[in-house]
Short mmCIF file of C-alpha atoms and ligand atoms in Angstrom, two decimals:
data_model
loop_
_atom_site.label_atom_id
_atom_site.label_comp_id
_atom_site.label_asym_id
_atom_site.label_seq_id
_atom_site.Cartn_x
_atom_site.Cartn_y
_atom_site.Cartn_z
CA UNK A 1 31.67 85.05 15.95
CA UNK A 2 29.65 88.15 17.13
CA UNK A 3 28.77 88.87 20.62
CA UNK A 4 25.29 87.40 21.60
CA UNK A 5 22.40 90.46 21.49
CA UNK A 6 19.45 90.64 23.58
CA UNK A 7 16.33 91.99 22.41
CA UNK A 8 14.10 93.14 25.15
CA UNK A 9 10.52 93.89 25.01
CA UNK A 10 9.75 93.53 21.51
CA UNK A 11 6.18 92.59 19.54
CA UNK A 12 6.57 89.97 16.89
CA UNK A 13 3.98 90.95 14.18
CA UNK A 14 2.67 93.45 16.44
CA UNK A 15 1.07 90.65 18.62
CA UNK A 16 0.44 89.44 22.07
CA UNK A 17 2.68 90.65 25.05
CA UNK A 18 6.07 91.82 24.57
CA UNK A 19 8.89 89.28 24.66
CA UNK A 20 12.57 88.81 24.63
CA UNK A 21 14.73 87.74 21.44
CA UNK A 22 17.92 86.37 22.15
CA UNK A 23 20.38 86.40 18.73
CA UNK A 24 23.48 84.15 18.90
CA UNK A 25 25.64 83.30 15.59
CA UNK A 26 23.29 85.00 13.57
CA UNK A 27 20.02 83.15 14.42
CA UNK A 28 17.22 83.47 16.68
CA UNK A 29 18.54 81.38 19.80
CA UNK A 30 15.77 81.79 22.19
CA UNK A 31 12.32 83.61 22.01
CA UNK A 32 10.20 84.36 25.21
CA UNK A 33 9.28 86.08 28.10
CA UNK A 34 12.18 87.49 30.70
CA UNK A 35 15.22 86.11 29.08
CA UNK A 36 18.31 85.47 31.25
CA UNK A 37 20.72 86.68 28.26
CA UNK A 38 23.79 86.67 30.58
CA UNK A 39 26.95 88.07 28.80
CA UNK A 40 24.51 89.29 25.85
CA UNK A 41 24.37 92.77 24.79
CA UNK A 42 21.05 94.17 25.47
CA UNK A 43 18.98 96.38 23.15
CA UNK A 44 15.52 97.90 24.95
CA UNK A 45 12.69 97.23 22.48
CA UNK A 46 10.48 99.27 24.54
CA UNK A 47 7.32 97.49 22.55
CA UNK A 48 8.70 98.05 18.83
CA UNK A 49 7.13 95.88 16.54
CA UNK A 50 9.32 93.14 14.98
CA UNK A 51 8.86 92.04 11.65
CA UNK A 52 10.92 89.74 9.19
CA UNK A 53 13.34 91.95 7.14
CA UNK A 54 11.66 93.46 3.89
CA UNK A 55 12.37 91.91 0.48
CA UNK A 56 12.00 94.40 -2.62
CA UNK A 57 11.66 92.71 -5.77
CA UNK A 58 11.96 95.50 -7.96
CA UNK A 59 14.63 98.24 -7.49
CA UNK A 60 16.81 100.03 -9.73
CA UNK A 61 20.57 100.38 -8.37
CA UNK A 62 21.81 101.84 -11.40
CA UNK A 63 25.61 100.33 -10.96
CA UNK A 64 27.06 99.53 -13.36
CA UNK A 65 26.78 102.67 -15.64
CA UNK A 66 24.88 105.51 -13.79
CA UNK A 67 26.79 105.87 -10.80
CA UNK A 68 25.71 109.58 -10.92
CA UNK A 69 22.33 108.50 -9.92
CA UNK A 70 22.85 105.70 -7.58
CA UNK A 71 25.55 103.00 -6.77
CA UNK A 72 24.91 99.66 -5.21
CA UNK A 73 26.30 101.27 -1.86
CA UNK A 74 24.07 103.91 -1.81
CA UNK A 75 20.80 102.12 -2.80
CA UNK A 76 22.06 99.22 -0.20
CA UNK A 77 22.29 101.78 2.39
CA UNK A 78 18.87 103.02 1.31
CA UNK A 79 17.35 100.04 1.58
CA UNK A 80 18.56 98.94 4.96
CA UNK A 81 17.56 102.33 6.43
CA UNK A 82 14.14 101.27 4.87
CA UNK A 83 14.10 98.08 6.73
CA UNK A 84 15.07 95.98 3.58
CA UNK A 85 17.56 92.86 3.93
CA UNK A 86 16.95 91.96 0.69
CA UNK A 87 16.80 93.60 -2.66
CA UNK A 88 16.11 92.48 -6.17
CA UNK A 89 18.55 94.65 -8.82
CA UNK A 90 16.65 95.29 -11.92
CA UNK A 91 18.79 94.47 -15.17
CA UNK A 92 18.63 97.90 -17.04
CA UNK A 93 21.86 99.25 -16.25
CA UNK A 94 24.82 99.87 -18.67
CA UNK A 95 26.12 97.51 -19.50
CA UNK A 96 22.87 95.51 -19.32
CA UNK A 97 22.49 92.58 -16.82
CA UNK A 98 22.43 89.90 -19.47
CA UNK A 99 25.37 87.93 -19.04
CA UNK A 100 26.82 85.89 -16.20
CA UNK A 101 29.68 88.29 -16.15
CA UNK A 102 27.47 91.40 -15.45
CA UNK A 103 24.95 89.66 -12.65
CA UNK A 104 28.19 88.26 -10.85
CA UNK A 105 29.52 91.65 -10.86
CA UNK A 106 26.51 92.90 -9.18
CA UNK A 107 26.40 90.27 -6.93
CA UNK A 108 29.61 90.33 -5.76
CA UNK A 109 29.66 94.20 -5.28
CA UNK A 110 26.44 93.78 -3.06
CA UNK A 111 28.36 91.21 -0.88
CA UNK A 112 31.05 93.54 -0.59
CA UNK A 113 29.10 96.11 0.65
CA UNK A 114 27.28 93.70 2.78
CA UNK A 115 24.05 95.71 4.18
CA UNK A 116 21.78 93.67 2.00
CA UNK A 117 21.45 90.74 0.03
CA UNK A 118 21.65 92.02 -3.78
CA UNK A 119 19.97 89.75 -5.84
CA UNK A 120 20.75 90.83 -9.67
CA UNK A 121 17.45 90.39 -12.21
CA UNK A 122 18.81 89.04 -15.30
CA UNK A 123 17.67 90.59 -18.41
CA UNK A 124 15.18 88.44 -20.57
CA UNK A 125 16.72 89.43 -24.17
CA UNK A 126 20.05 90.60 -25.13
CA UNK A 127 20.92 94.02 -24.50
CA UNK A 128 16.95 94.50 -23.67
CA UNK A 129 16.50 94.74 -27.43
CA UNK A 130 13.63 92.38 -27.45
CA UNK A 131 14.87 90.66 -30.57
CA UNK A 132 16.44 87.35 -28.89
CA UNK A 133 16.78 85.53 -25.44
CA UNK A 134 19.47 86.60 -23.28
CA UNK A 135 21.78 83.94 -21.63
CA UNK A 136 19.47 82.94 -19.01
CA UNK A 137 20.67 79.49 -18.39
CA UNK A 138 24.48 81.02 -17.65
CA UNK A 139 23.13 83.55 -15.44
CA UNK A 140 20.95 80.86 -13.78
CA UNK A 141 24.40 78.96 -13.34
CA UNK A 142 26.76 81.64 -12.33
CA UNK A 143 27.62 82.75 -8.78
CA UNK A 144 24.61 84.85 -8.63
CA UNK A 145 22.01 82.03 -9.17
CA UNK A 146 19.74 84.40 -10.72
CA UNK A 147 16.16 83.60 -10.86
CA UNK A 148 14.34 86.19 -11.94
CA UNK A 149 14.34 87.38 -15.11
CA UNK A 150 13.29 91.00 -16.32
CA UNK A 151 13.55 93.47 -19.16
CA UNK A 152 11.89 96.05 -16.74
CA UNK A 153 11.60 99.55 -18.11
CA UNK A 154 10.63 97.95 -21.18
CA UNK A 155 8.06 94.97 -22.24
CA UNK A 156 8.93 91.92 -23.54
CA UNK A 157 6.42 92.44 -26.17
CA UNK A 158 7.03 90.12 -29.00
CA UNK A 159 4.48 87.12 -28.09
CA UNK A 160 6.79 84.17 -29.38
CA UNK A 161 9.90 85.57 -27.45
CA UNK A 162 7.76 85.90 -24.16
CA UNK A 163 6.70 82.37 -24.87
CA UNK A 164 10.09 80.96 -25.18
CA UNK A 165 11.33 82.75 -22.17
CA UNK A 166 8.70 81.57 -20.19
CA UNK A 167 9.35 77.91 -21.39
CA UNK A 168 12.81 78.29 -20.80
CA UNK A 169 12.50 79.62 -16.89
CA UNK A 170 10.47 76.82 -16.24
CA UNK A 171 13.44 74.51 -16.51
CA UNK A 172 15.52 76.89 -14.55
CA UNK A 173 12.93 77.16 -11.59
CA UNK A 174 12.96 80.95 -12.46
CA UNK A 175 10.02 83.36 -13.10
CA UNK A 176 9.93 85.99 -15.89
CA UNK A 177 8.96 89.48 -14.40
CA UNK A 178 7.25 91.49 -17.00
CA UNK A 179 7.15 95.21 -17.18
CA UNK A 180 3.50 94.67 -18.94
CA UNK A 181 3.14 97.57 -21.63
CA UNK A 182 2.12 97.47 -25.08
CA UNK A 183 4.70 99.94 -26.69
CA UNK A 184 2.54 100.49 -29.72
CA UNK A 185 -0.40 101.74 -27.36
CA UNK A 186 2.07 103.98 -25.53
CA UNK A 187 4.00 105.42 -28.26
CA UNK A 188 4.60 109.18 -27.06
CA UNK A 189 2.60 108.69 -23.74
CA UNK A 190 3.33 110.93 -21.10
CA UNK A 191 0.41 110.45 -18.56
CA UNK A 192 -2.53 108.15 -17.77
CA UNK A 193 -4.94 108.37 -20.52
CA UNK A 194 -7.80 110.20 -18.90
CA UNK A 195 -9.38 113.58 -17.84
CA UNK A 196 -6.23 114.95 -16.41
CA UNK A 197 -4.07 114.28 -19.00
CA UNK A 198 -6.58 115.50 -21.33
CA UNK A 199 -6.89 118.63 -19.36
CA UNK A 200 -3.38 119.11 -19.15
CA UNK A 201 -2.78 118.56 -23.02
CA UNK A 202 -0.31 115.50 -22.08
CA UNK A 203 -0.46 112.32 -24.76
CA UNK A 204 -2.23 109.33 -22.69
CA UNK A 205 -1.05 106.11 -21.61
CA UNK A 206 -4.07 103.72 -21.85
CA UNK A 207 -4.67 101.08 -18.99
CA UNK A 208 -5.53 98.39 -22.20
CA UNK A 209 -1.71 98.54 -22.88
CA UNK A 210 -1.01 97.10 -19.51
CA UNK A 211 -4.08 94.92 -19.35
CA UNK A 212 -4.02 93.47 -22.61
CA UNK A 213 -0.11 92.43 -22.15
CA UNK A 214 -1.23 90.87 -18.64
CA UNK A 215 -4.06 88.80 -20.10
CA UNK A 216 -1.82 87.60 -22.97
CA UNK A 217 1.12 86.90 -20.72
CA UNK A 218 -1.20 85.02 -18.17
CA UNK A 219 -2.52 82.66 -21.30
CA UNK A 220 1.22 81.97 -22.16
CA UNK A 221 2.20 81.12 -18.81
CA UNK A 222 -0.59 79.17 -18.61
CA UNK A 223 0.52 77.06 -21.63
CA UNK A 224 4.17 76.83 -20.67
CA UNK A 225 3.01 75.79 -17.08
CA UNK A 226 5.54 78.54 -16.24
CA UNK A 227 5.94 81.17 -13.53
CA UNK A 228 4.88 84.99 -14.44
CA UNK A 229 5.35 87.94 -12.28
CA UNK A 230 3.55 91.13 -13.30
CA UNK A 231 5.63 94.27 -12.19
CA UNK A 232 4.02 97.40 -10.82
CA UNK A 233 0.47 96.59 -11.51
CA UNK A 234 -1.39 99.93 -11.96
CA UNK A 235 -5.01 99.51 -13.14
CA UNK A 236 -8.09 98.04 -11.84
CA UNK A 237 -8.52 96.14 -14.95
CA UNK A 238 -5.12 94.45 -14.64
CA UNK A 239 -6.82 93.38 -11.12
CA UNK A 240 -9.73 91.70 -12.68
CA UNK A 241 -7.33 89.95 -15.36
CA UNK A 242 -5.31 88.56 -12.40
CA UNK A 243 -8.27 87.57 -10.62
CA UNK A 244 -9.37 85.71 -13.67
CA UNK A 245 -6.06 84.10 -14.09
CA UNK A 246 -5.43 83.17 -10.37
CA UNK A 247 -8.72 81.45 -10.17
CA UNK A 248 -7.82 79.32 -12.83
CA UNK A 249 -4.57 78.09 -11.22
CA UNK A 250 -2.51 80.00 -13.51
CA UNK A 251 1.09 80.71 -11.88
CA UNK A 252 0.89 84.55 -11.95
CA UNK A 253 1.88 86.74 -8.89
CA UNK A 254 2.08 90.28 -8.98
CA UNK A 255 3.37 93.39 -7.47
CA UNK A 256 2.15 96.96 -6.35
CA UNK A 257 4.36 100.09 -6.04
CA UNK A 258 3.79 102.10 -2.99
CA UNK A 259 3.15 105.50 -5.08
CA UNK A 260 0.29 103.52 -7.05
CA UNK A 261 -0.93 102.87 -3.88
CA UNK A 262 -0.99 106.11 -2.81
CA UNK A 263 -0.79 108.68 -5.25
CA UNK A 264 -2.93 109.65 -8.51
CA UNK A 265 -3.00 111.74 -11.68
CA UNK A 266 -4.26 114.66 -9.87
CA UNK A 267 -0.53 115.26 -8.90
CA UNK A 268 0.19 116.10 -12.66
CA UNK A 269 -1.44 119.50 -12.40
CA UNK A 270 1.92 121.58 -11.74
CA UNK A 271 3.77 119.44 -14.38
CA UNK A 272 6.39 118.55 -11.57
CA UNK A 273 8.57 115.55 -13.43
CA UNK A 274 8.98 114.19 -9.73
CA UNK A 275 5.43 113.01 -10.58
CA UNK A 276 6.53 111.13 -13.91
CA UNK A 277 6.56 107.31 -13.82
CA UNK A 278 5.98 104.38 -15.79
CA UNK A 279 3.50 103.20 -15.67
CA UNK A 280 1.74 106.37 -14.73
CA UNK A 281 -0.04 107.54 -11.74
CA UNK A 282 -3.44 106.74 -12.35
CA UNK A 283 -7.02 107.46 -10.67
CA UNK A 284 -8.29 107.23 -7.37
CA UNK A 285 -10.55 104.11 -8.57
CA UNK A 286 -7.41 102.34 -9.64
CA UNK A 287 -5.85 103.07 -6.15
CA UNK A 288 -8.71 102.08 -4.15
CA UNK A 289 -8.86 98.82 -6.52
CA UNK A 290 -5.02 98.29 -5.97
CA UNK A 291 -5.35 98.69 -2.21
CA UNK A 292 -8.38 96.25 -2.01
CA UNK A 293 -6.42 93.64 -4.26
CA UNK A 294 -3.05 93.64 -2.05
CA UNK A 295 -5.53 93.28 1.23
CA UNK A 296 -6.95 90.23 -0.71
CA UNK A 297 -3.88 88.69 -2.23
CA UNK A 298 -4.95 89.21 -5.98
CA UNK A 299 -1.54 91.45 -5.91
CA UNK A 300 0.84 89.36 -3.78
CA UNK A 301 3.39 91.96 -2.77
CA UNK A 302 4.79 95.60 -2.65
CA UNK A 303 7.71 96.21 -4.58
CA UNK A 304 9.27 99.85 -4.58
CA UNK A 305 10.23 100.47 -8.21
CA UNK A 306 13.17 102.61 -6.66
CA UNK A 307 14.25 104.73 -9.63
CA UNK A 308 16.55 107.06 -8.96
CA UNK A 309 17.62 109.72 -11.51
CA UNK A 310 20.34 112.14 -11.41
CA UNK A 311 19.11 115.91 -11.80
CA UNK A 312 19.79 116.59 -15.04
CA UNK A 313 17.44 113.89 -15.80
CA UNK A 314 14.83 114.68 -13.84
CA UNK A 315 14.99 118.36 -13.01
CA UNK A 316 13.77 119.24 -16.89
CA UNK A 317 10.36 119.99 -18.85
CA UNK A 318 8.11 116.91 -18.52
CA UNK A 319 8.29 115.55 -21.74
CA UNK A 320 12.12 115.32 -21.41
CA UNK A 321 12.07 113.97 -17.95
CA UNK A 322 12.86 110.37 -17.00
CA UNK A 323 10.24 108.41 -15.56
CA UNK A 324 10.86 107.11 -11.92
CA UNK A 325 10.64 107.56 -8.22
CA UNK A 326 12.57 106.87 -4.97
CA UNK A 327 10.91 104.24 -2.85
CA UNK A 328 13.35 102.27 -0.69
CA UNK A 329 13.26 104.41 2.41
CA UNK A 330 9.43 105.38 2.46
CA UNK A 331 8.04 102.10 1.21
CA UNK A 332 6.99 100.77 5.02
CA UNK A 333 5.60 104.13 5.77
CA UNK A 334 3.37 104.44 2.56
CA UNK A 335 2.11 101.07 3.35
CA UNK A 336 1.23 101.80 7.11
CA UNK A 337 -0.53 104.95 5.58
CA UNK A 338 -2.45 103.19 2.91
CA UNK A 339 -3.26 100.09 4.20
CA UNK A 340 -2.72 99.56 7.87
CA UNK A 341 -4.15 102.88 9.28
CA UNK A 342 -7.19 102.10 7.00
CA UNK A 343 -7.68 98.61 8.57
CA UNK A 344 -7.04 96.72 5.29
CA UNK A 345 -3.84 94.99 6.66
CA UNK A 346 -2.43 94.15 9.95
CA UNK A 347 1.24 93.64 11.14
CA UNK A 348 0.93 89.96 9.78
CA UNK A 349 -0.15 91.30 6.43
CA UNK A 350 2.66 93.67 6.19
CA UNK A 351 5.06 91.11 6.85
CA UNK A 352 3.38 88.60 4.08
CA UNK A 353 3.60 91.32 1.46
CA UNK A 354 6.77 93.11 1.96
CA UNK A 355 8.54 89.90 3.05
CA UNK A 356 7.37 86.61 2.89
CA UNK A 357 5.59 86.72 -0.50
CA UNK A 358 8.36 88.70 -2.19
CA UNK A 359 10.98 86.37 -0.69
CA UNK A 360 9.28 82.97 -2.05
CA UNK A 361 8.44 84.69 -5.59
CA UNK A 362 12.30 85.72 -6.08
CA UNK A 363 13.69 82.50 -4.51
CA UNK A 364 15.63 83.93 -1.82
CA UNK A 365 15.70 81.40 0.43
CA UNK A 366 16.71 82.40 4.22
CA UNK A 367 14.55 85.69 3.78
CA UNK A 368 11.13 86.33 4.73
CA UNK A 369 11.49 83.63 7.33
CA UNK A 370 9.27 83.27 10.63
CA UNK A 371 10.46 84.96 14.00
CA UNK A 372 11.21 81.85 15.65
CA UNK A 373 13.66 80.02 17.34
CA UNK A 374 16.40 78.67 14.96
CA UNK A 375 15.61 80.94 12.14
CA UNK A 376 18.06 83.66 10.75
CA UNK A 377 17.97 86.64 12.92
CA UNK A 378 16.87 88.58 9.82
CA UNK A 379 14.54 91.30 10.76
CA UNK A 380 13.48 94.74 11.86
CA UNK A 381 12.35 96.68 14.55
CA UNK A 382 9.68 99.56 13.74
CA UNK A 383 8.16 102.29 15.87
CA UNK A 384 4.52 102.04 14.74
CA UNK A 385 3.69 105.30 16.71
CA UNK A 386 6.63 107.68 15.42
CA UNK A 387 5.98 109.65 12.25
CA UNK A 388 8.54 111.63 10.07
CA UNK A 389 8.84 114.24 7.34
CA UNK A 390 10.17 113.12 3.86
CA UNK A 391 13.18 115.15 2.60
CA UNK A 392 14.71 114.03 -0.25
CA UNK A 393 17.97 115.34 0.47
CA UNK A 394 18.21 113.47 3.74
CA UNK A 395 17.64 110.20 1.95
CA UNK A 396 20.58 107.96 1.32
CA UNK A 397 20.10 107.63 -2.17
CA UNK A 398 22.48 109.99 -4.28
CA UNK A 399 19.40 111.00 -6.20
CA UNK A 400 16.77 113.32 -4.45
CA UNK A 401 13.55 112.46 -6.74
CA UNK A 402 10.79 111.46 -4.05
CA UNK A 403 7.24 112.33 -4.71
CA UNK A 404 6.83 112.10 -1.04
CA UNK A 405 8.83 115.29 -0.43
CA UNK A 406 7.52 117.46 2.73
CA UNK A 407 5.04 114.56 3.42
CA UNK A 408 4.40 113.41 7.08
CA UNK A 409 4.31 109.59 6.92
CA UNK A 410 3.67 107.28 9.90
CA UNK A 411 5.90 104.40 11.45
CA UNK A 412 9.71 104.41 11.85
CA UNK A 413 12.43 101.73 11.24
CA UNK A 414 14.58 101.82 14.28
CA UNK A 415 16.51 98.76 13.64
CA UNK A 416 17.55 96.36 10.49
CA UNK A 417 19.19 93.25 11.22
CA UNK A 418 20.78 90.75 8.54
CA UNK A 419 21.40 87.50 9.60
CA UNK A 420 22.35 88.77 13.24
CA UNK A 421 24.39 91.95 12.10
CA UNK A 422 22.59 95.25 12.41
CA UNK A 423 22.96 97.07 9.26
CA UNK A 424 21.29 100.20 10.34
CA UNK A 425 20.13 101.49 13.58
CA UNK A 426 17.98 104.90 14.29
CA UNK A 427 18.56 106.57 10.67
CA UNK A 428 22.19 105.39 10.74
CA UNK A 429 23.88 102.94 8.24
CA UNK A 430 26.22 100.58 10.27
CA UNK A 431 28.87 98.26 9.09
O1 DOR B 1 9.29 104.72 -13.89
C1 DOR B 1 9.95 103.68 -14.27
N1 DOR B 1 11.41 103.83 -14.19
N2 DOR B 1 9.67 102.85 -14.71
C2 DOR B 1 10.02 101.71 -15.49
O2 DOR B 1 9.93 100.94 -15.85
C3 DOR B 1 11.85 102.11 -15.28
C4 DOR B 1 12.15 103.00 -14.21
C5 DOR B 1 13.73 103.37 -14.39
O3 DOR B 1 14.54 102.36 -14.66
O4 DOR B 1 13.96 104.38 -14.12
#
């Protein structure tokens, strides 16, 4: 067992006077003013904000198959540095995570690295081909205990297959996370369909390609009484569809990415492929609607869609470049800039959208827990007044495709702790 640790003068959820928190055997043993903590190692919190460890429902760790872009080790390091204690690893690896063997491999590798809990997401369809269901039951029954299934990167566009998938996961207590994109409407698309794409001569990705699939899937989830999760919501229209569905009690949850909260398609003017992402950056009206929806709970949570790409796949002309952006190390700061600074969320709200809700949606018990006595010491300490300048080359990911390069962002994660073990401190990964 590790030595007890006394965190002095921290502010859980950024409210109230600073308190001390004693960690013993991986659990919050005491919480209160001026704790004794004799024999414990001491950490001076100096008024830092304490939050439950962040949970990312959507990251591409690229292992197995593209270890030149990211590995479970480097992705876990980026996650720990960004304040994450659990990450859901998407299934579009090579081989695809569509069998118990592959998801167990990812799960075990994550456990061996030990920096964050790595939850493999299982593919919905075999090989992501959209033709027949993958081995959902076997993945759920495996050591990885998969609960979230997604063909992310691709849409499960066949309505009957989507219906069957929803019916099936209901019995498994799981959720289908849909990449909502009608491929017929987006064939050849390179940018959000609108004025900017027209000006730049890029083929358009219409908002309706997302909204129509979300509407269809909400109806299918209603009929199956199953849980649907909508990945990377990007349009104001999708927010309205989600509002309609939630008002009717349909079991749908949704995520928004940091980049869709902050960036718009105006960024495309220089044709820099670092701004290419799927779904594409949209308009300022969309970012405003997404921020409001995250504040009022129509969009449940923030997920990074961390998508590292090797240089040869990204540093090329726009049409050939792969879509995707890094996100794990910058997510909290972008949420502070877009949601907390403008007064749309307080720290409790940050804990809700970046930890509690995603843990619940993904079924990650033991994560997203309150900062309270008897709970796992899985938490982070954040300096709310610090700021930092993003440099892709300095991020822990193997890739450097951050769209926030050179931006000064608020907030800095100083400590990440997973069940009492410090995994990252002051910009360095430990253990
Ligand atoms: O931009 C994206 N990149 N969107 C996706 O849905 C997939 C992801 C990837 O795997 O690179």
